[in-house]
Coordinates of C-alpha atoms and ligand atoms in Angstrom, one line a residue:
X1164 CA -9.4 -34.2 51.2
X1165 CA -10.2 -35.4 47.6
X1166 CA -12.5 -38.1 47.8
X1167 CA -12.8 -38.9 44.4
X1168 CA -9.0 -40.1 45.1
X1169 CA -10.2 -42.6 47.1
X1170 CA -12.1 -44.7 44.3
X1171 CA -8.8 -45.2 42.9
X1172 CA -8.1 -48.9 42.2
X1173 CA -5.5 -48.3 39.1
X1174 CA -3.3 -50.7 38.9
X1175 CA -5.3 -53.3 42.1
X1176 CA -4.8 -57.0 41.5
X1177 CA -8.4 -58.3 41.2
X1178 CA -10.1 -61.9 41.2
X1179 CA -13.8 -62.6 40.3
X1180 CA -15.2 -66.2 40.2
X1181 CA -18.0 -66.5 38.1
X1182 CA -16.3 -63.7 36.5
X1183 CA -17.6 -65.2 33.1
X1184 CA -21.3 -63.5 33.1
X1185 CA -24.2 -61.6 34.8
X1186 CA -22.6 -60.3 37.9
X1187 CA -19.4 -61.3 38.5
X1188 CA -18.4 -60.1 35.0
X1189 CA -20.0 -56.8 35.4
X1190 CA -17.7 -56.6 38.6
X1191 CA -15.1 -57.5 36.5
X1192 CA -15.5 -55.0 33.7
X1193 CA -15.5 -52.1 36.3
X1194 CA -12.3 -52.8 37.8
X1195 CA -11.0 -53.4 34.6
X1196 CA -12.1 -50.0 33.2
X1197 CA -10.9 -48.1 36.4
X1198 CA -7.3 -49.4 35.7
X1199 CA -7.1 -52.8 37.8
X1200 CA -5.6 -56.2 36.5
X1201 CA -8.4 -58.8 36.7
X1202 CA -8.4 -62.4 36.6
X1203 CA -11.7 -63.5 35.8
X1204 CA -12.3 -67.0 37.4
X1205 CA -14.9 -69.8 36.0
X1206 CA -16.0 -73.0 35.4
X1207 CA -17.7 -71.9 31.6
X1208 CA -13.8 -72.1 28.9
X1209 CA -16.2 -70.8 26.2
X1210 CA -17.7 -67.1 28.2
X1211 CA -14.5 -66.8 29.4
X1212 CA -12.5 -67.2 26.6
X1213 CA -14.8 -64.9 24.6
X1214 CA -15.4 -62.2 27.7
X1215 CA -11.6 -62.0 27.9
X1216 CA -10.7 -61.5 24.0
X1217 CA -13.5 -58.7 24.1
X1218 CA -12.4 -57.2 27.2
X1219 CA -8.2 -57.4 26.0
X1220 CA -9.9 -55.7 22.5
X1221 CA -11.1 -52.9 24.6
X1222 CA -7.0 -52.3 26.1
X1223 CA -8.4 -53.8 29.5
X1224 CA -5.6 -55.6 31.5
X1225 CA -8.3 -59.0 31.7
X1226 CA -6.8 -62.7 31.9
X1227 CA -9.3 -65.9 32.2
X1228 CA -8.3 -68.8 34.5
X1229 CA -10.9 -72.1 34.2
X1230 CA -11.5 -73.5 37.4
X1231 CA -14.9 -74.7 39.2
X1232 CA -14.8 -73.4 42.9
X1233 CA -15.7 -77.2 44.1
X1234 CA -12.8 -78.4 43.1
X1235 CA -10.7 -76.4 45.9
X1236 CA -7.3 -77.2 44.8
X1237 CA -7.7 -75.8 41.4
X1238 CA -9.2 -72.9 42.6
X1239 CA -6.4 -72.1 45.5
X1240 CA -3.8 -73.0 42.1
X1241 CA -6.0 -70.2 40.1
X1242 CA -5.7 -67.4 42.9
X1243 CA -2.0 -67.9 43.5
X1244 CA -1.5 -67.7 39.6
X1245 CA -3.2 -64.3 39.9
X1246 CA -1.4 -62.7 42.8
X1247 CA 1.6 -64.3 41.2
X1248 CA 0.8 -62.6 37.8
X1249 CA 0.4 -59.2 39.4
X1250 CA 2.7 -59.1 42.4
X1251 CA -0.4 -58.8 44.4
X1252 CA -4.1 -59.3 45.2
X1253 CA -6.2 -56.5 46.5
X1254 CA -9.6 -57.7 45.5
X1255 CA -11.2 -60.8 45.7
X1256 CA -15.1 -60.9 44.2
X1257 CA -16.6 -64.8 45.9
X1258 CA -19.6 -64.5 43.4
X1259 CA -19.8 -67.8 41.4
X1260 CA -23.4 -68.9 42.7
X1261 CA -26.2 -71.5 40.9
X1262 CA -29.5 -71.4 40.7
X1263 CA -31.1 -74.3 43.0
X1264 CA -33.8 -75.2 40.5
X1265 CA -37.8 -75.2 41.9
X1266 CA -38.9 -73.9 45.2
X1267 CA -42.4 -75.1 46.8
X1268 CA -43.9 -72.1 44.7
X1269 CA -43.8 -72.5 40.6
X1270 CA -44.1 -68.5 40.2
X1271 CA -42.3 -65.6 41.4
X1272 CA -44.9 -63.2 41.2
X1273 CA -48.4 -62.5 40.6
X1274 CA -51.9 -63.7 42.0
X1275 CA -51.5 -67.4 41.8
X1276 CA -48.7 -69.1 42.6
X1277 CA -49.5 -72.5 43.0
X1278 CA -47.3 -75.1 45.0
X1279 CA -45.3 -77.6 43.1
X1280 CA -44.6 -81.0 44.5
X1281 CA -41.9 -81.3 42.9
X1282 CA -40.6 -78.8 45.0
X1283 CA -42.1 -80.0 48.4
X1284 CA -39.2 -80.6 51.2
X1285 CA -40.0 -84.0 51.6
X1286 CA -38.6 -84.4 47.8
X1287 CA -35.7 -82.4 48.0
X1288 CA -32.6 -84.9 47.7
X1289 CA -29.5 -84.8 48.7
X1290 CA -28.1 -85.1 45.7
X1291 CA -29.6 -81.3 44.7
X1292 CA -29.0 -80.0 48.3
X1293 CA -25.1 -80.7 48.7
X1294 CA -24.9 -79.3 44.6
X1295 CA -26.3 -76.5 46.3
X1296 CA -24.4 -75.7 49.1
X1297 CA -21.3 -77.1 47.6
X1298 CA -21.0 -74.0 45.2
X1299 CA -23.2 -71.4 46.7
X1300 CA -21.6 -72.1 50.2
X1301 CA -18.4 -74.0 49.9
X1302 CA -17.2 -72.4 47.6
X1303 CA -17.4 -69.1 48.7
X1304 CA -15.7 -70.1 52.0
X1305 CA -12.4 -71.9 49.8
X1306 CA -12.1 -68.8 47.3
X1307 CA -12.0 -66.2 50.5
X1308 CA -9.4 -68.7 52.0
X1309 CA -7.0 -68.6 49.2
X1310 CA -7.7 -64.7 48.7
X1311 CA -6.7 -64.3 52.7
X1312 CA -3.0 -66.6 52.4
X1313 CA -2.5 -63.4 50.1
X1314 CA -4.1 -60.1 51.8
X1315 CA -3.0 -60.5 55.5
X1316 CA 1.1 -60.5 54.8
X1317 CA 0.1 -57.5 52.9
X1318 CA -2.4 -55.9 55.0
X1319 CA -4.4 -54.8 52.8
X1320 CA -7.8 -56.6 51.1
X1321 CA -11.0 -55.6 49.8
X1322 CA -13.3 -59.2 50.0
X1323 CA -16.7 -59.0 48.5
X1324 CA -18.9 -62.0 48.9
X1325 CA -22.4 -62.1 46.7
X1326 CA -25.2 -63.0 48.9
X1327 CA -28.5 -62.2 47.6
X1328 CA -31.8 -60.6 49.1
X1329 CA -32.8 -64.2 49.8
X1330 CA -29.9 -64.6 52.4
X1331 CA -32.4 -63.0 54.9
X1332 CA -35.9 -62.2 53.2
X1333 CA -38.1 -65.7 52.5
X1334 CA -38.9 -66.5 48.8
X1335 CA -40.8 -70.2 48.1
X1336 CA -40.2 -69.5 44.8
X1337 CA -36.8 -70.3 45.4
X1338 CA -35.3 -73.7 46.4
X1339 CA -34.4 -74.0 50.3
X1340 CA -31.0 -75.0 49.8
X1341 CA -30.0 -71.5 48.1
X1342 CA -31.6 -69.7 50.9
X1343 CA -29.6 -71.7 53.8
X1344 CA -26.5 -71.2 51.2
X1345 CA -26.9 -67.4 51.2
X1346 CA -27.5 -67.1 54.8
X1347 CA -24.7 -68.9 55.5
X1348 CA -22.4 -66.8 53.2
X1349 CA -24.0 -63.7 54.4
X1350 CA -23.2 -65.0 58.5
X1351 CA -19.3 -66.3 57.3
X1352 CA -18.9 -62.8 55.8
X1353 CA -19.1 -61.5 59.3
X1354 CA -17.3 -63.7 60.8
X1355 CA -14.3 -63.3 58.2
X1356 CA -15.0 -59.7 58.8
X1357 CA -14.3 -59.7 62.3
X1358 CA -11.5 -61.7 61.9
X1359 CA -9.3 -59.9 59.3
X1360 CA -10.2 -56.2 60.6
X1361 CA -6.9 -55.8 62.4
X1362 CA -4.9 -56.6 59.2
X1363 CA -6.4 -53.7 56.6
X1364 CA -8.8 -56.5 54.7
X1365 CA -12.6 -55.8 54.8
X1366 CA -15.3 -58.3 53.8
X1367 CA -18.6 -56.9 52.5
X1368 CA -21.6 -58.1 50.5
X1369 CA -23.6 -57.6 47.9
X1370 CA -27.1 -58.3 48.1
X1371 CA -28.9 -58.1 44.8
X1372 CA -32.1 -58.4 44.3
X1373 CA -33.6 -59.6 40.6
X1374 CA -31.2 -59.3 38.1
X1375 CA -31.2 -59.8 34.3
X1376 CA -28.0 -62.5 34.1
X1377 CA -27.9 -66.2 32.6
X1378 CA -28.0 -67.8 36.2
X1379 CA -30.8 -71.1 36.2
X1380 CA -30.8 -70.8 32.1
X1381 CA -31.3 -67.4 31.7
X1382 CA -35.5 -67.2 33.1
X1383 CA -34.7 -63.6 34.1
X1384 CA -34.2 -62.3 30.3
X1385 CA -38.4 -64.1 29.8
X1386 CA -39.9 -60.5 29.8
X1387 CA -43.3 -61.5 31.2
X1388 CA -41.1 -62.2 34.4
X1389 CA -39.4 -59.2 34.4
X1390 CA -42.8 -57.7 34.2
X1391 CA -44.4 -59.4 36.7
X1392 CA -41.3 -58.9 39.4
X1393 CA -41.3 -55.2 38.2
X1394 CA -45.2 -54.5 39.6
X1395 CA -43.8 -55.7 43.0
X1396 CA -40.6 -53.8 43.1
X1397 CA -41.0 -50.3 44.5
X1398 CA -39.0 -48.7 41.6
X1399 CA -40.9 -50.6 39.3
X1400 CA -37.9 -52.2 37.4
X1401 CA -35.9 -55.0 37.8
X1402 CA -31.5 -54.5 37.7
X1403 CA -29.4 -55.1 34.8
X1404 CA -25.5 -56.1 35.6
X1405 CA -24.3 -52.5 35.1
X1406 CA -26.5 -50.8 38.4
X1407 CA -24.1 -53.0 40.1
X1408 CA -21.0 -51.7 38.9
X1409 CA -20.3 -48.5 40.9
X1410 CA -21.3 -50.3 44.5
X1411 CA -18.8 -53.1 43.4
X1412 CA -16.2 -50.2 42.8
X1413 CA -16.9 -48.5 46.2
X1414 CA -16.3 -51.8 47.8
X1415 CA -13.4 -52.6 46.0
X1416 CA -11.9 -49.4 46.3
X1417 CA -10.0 -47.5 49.5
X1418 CA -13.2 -45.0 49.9
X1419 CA -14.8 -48.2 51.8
X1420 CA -11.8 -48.1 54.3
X1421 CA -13.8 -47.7 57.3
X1422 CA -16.7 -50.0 56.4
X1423 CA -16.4 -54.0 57.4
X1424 CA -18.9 -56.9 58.1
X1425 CA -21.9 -55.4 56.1
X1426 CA -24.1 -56.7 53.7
X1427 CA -25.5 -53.8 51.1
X1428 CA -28.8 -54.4 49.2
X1429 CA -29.9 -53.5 46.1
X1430 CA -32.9 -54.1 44.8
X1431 CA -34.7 -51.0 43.7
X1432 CA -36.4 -51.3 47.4
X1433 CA -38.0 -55.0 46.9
X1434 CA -37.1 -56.2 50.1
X1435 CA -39.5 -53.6 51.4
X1436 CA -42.5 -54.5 50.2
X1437 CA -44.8 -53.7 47.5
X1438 CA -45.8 -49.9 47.3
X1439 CA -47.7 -49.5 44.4
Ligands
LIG681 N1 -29.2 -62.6 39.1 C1 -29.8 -62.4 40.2 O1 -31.0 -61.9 40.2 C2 -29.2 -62.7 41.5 C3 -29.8 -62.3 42.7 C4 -29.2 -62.5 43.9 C5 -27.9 -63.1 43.9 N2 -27.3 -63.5 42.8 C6 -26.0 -64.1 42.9 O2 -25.1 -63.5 42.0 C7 -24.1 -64.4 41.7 C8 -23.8 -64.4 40.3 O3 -24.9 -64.9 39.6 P1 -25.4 -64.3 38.2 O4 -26.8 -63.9 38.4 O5 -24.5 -63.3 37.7 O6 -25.5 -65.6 37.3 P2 -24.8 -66.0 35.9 O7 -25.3 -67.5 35.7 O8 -25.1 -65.0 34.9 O9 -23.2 -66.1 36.3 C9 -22.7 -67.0 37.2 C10 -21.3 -67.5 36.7 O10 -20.8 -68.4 37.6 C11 -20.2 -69.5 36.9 N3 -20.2 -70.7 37.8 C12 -21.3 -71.5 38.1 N4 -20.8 -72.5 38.8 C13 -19.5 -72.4 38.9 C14 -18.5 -73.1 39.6 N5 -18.8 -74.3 40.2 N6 -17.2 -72.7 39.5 C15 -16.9 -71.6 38.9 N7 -17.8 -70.8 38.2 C16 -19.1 -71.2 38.3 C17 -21.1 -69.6 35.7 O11 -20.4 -70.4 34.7 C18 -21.4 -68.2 35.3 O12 -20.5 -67.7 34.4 C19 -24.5 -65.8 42.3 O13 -23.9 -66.0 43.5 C20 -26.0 -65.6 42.5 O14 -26.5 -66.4 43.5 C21 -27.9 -63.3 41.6

């Protein structure tokens, strides 16, 4: 048997939403340069358009679609345009995911991290919660939806859902509502799991830990924070988009055949505790 046959995803119809930065373009840009076509999906016209020219430079079969996964028709219109564009979708990244602004702590690391009122429970309005859930949550349940109409004629599908450590680890320096959003993503990914097994389609998850992207304004490129996260992780470093790359293609790819309904961490061994 040659396994390395099995990473093969030349010539796989992909999807990404939030395929415009951090993560989801890093999954993008691996498909890409392993031969796939991939529509990268997002609500930014500018990233996109500027991610796609820059990937078409580099010969990568890339195309950009604008659409904000709230708004679920548009998004159902932008994942039938891709499956129509290739003759098929294979992949389908649900990664487009906001930051939910203050959690009860103000600092993610370090000695003191003082409470902020601001982000006390009783404070926390509806208006912030539902903005929340409508993208982290919602909109990872209407983009696997629309990827799903498409895998099970086929019987075949590769869904990868981006949770994050925080879907099962506690963290007050993050706002409830992306915490209940993750968890929920994390728990719908079995469920979808269980559900499309019998027709060829998996449904995984990533679960990174700290990564240097733009989400909530970019705070994770402020190198004091990257230092101070960096003490607690037990590698001592915090991940960049590319570490991701190679478990997006294993997912993505038929050398994952067998594996369904799992979430995969990585995060240099944070969610383990603090070692040194
Ligand atoms: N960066 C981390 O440390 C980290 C950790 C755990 C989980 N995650 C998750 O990874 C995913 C990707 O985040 P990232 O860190 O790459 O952030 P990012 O901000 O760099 O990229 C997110 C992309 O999603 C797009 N987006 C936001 N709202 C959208 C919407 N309504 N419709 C369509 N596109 C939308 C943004 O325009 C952006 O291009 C998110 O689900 C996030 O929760 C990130």
């Amino acid at each position: 048997m040659n396994v390395s046959n099995r990473f093969d995803v030349n010539g796989f119809g992909v999807v990404v939403t939030g395929g415009a930065s951090g993560l989801g373009l890093a999954y993008g840009e691996v498909l890409a340069a392993h031969g796939a076509h991939v529509t990268l999906i997002d609500v930014d016209a500018v990233a996109l358009d500027q991610h796609t020219t820059r990937l078409q430079d580099q010969g990568l079969d890339v195309r950009g679609a604008v659409a904000d996964v709230t708004d679920h028709p548009a998004l159902d219109r932008a994942i039938d345009e891709a499956a129509e564009a290739y003759g098929r979708l294979d992949v389908a990244f649900a990664n487009a995911g906001i930051d939910p602004g203050v959690g009860f702590f103000g600092a993610w690391a370090g000695d003191t991290r003082p409470r902020v009122e601001e982000g006390a429970l009783e404070r926390y309005t509806d208006d912030r919660w539902n903005h929340v859930i409508d993208i982290n949550l919602n909109g990872i349940f209407a983009t696997v939806r629309a990827a799903v109409r498409h895998m099970r004629p086929r019987r075949f599908g590769r869904i990868i859902i981006t949770t994050s450590l925080a879907a099962t680890v506690v963290e007050g320096a993050i706002g409830s509502s992306y915490l209940a959003a993750k968890a929920g993503a994390r728990h719908f990914m079995h469920a979808v799991a269980l559900e499309v097994a019998a027709y060829g389609i998996t449904c995984n998850a990533i679960a990174p830990g700290f990564f240097v992207t733009n989400i909530g304004g970019g705070h994770a490129h402020n190198r004091e924070v990257q230092a101070a996260i960096a003490k607690d992780i037990p590698m001592h470093r915090v991940g960049h988009p590319d570490d991701i790359k190679a478990l997006a293609l294993f997912l993505a790819s038929p050398a994952s055949e067998y594996i369904t309904g799992q979430e995969i961490v990585i995060d240099g061994g944070w969610g383990l505790g603090i070692a040194d």
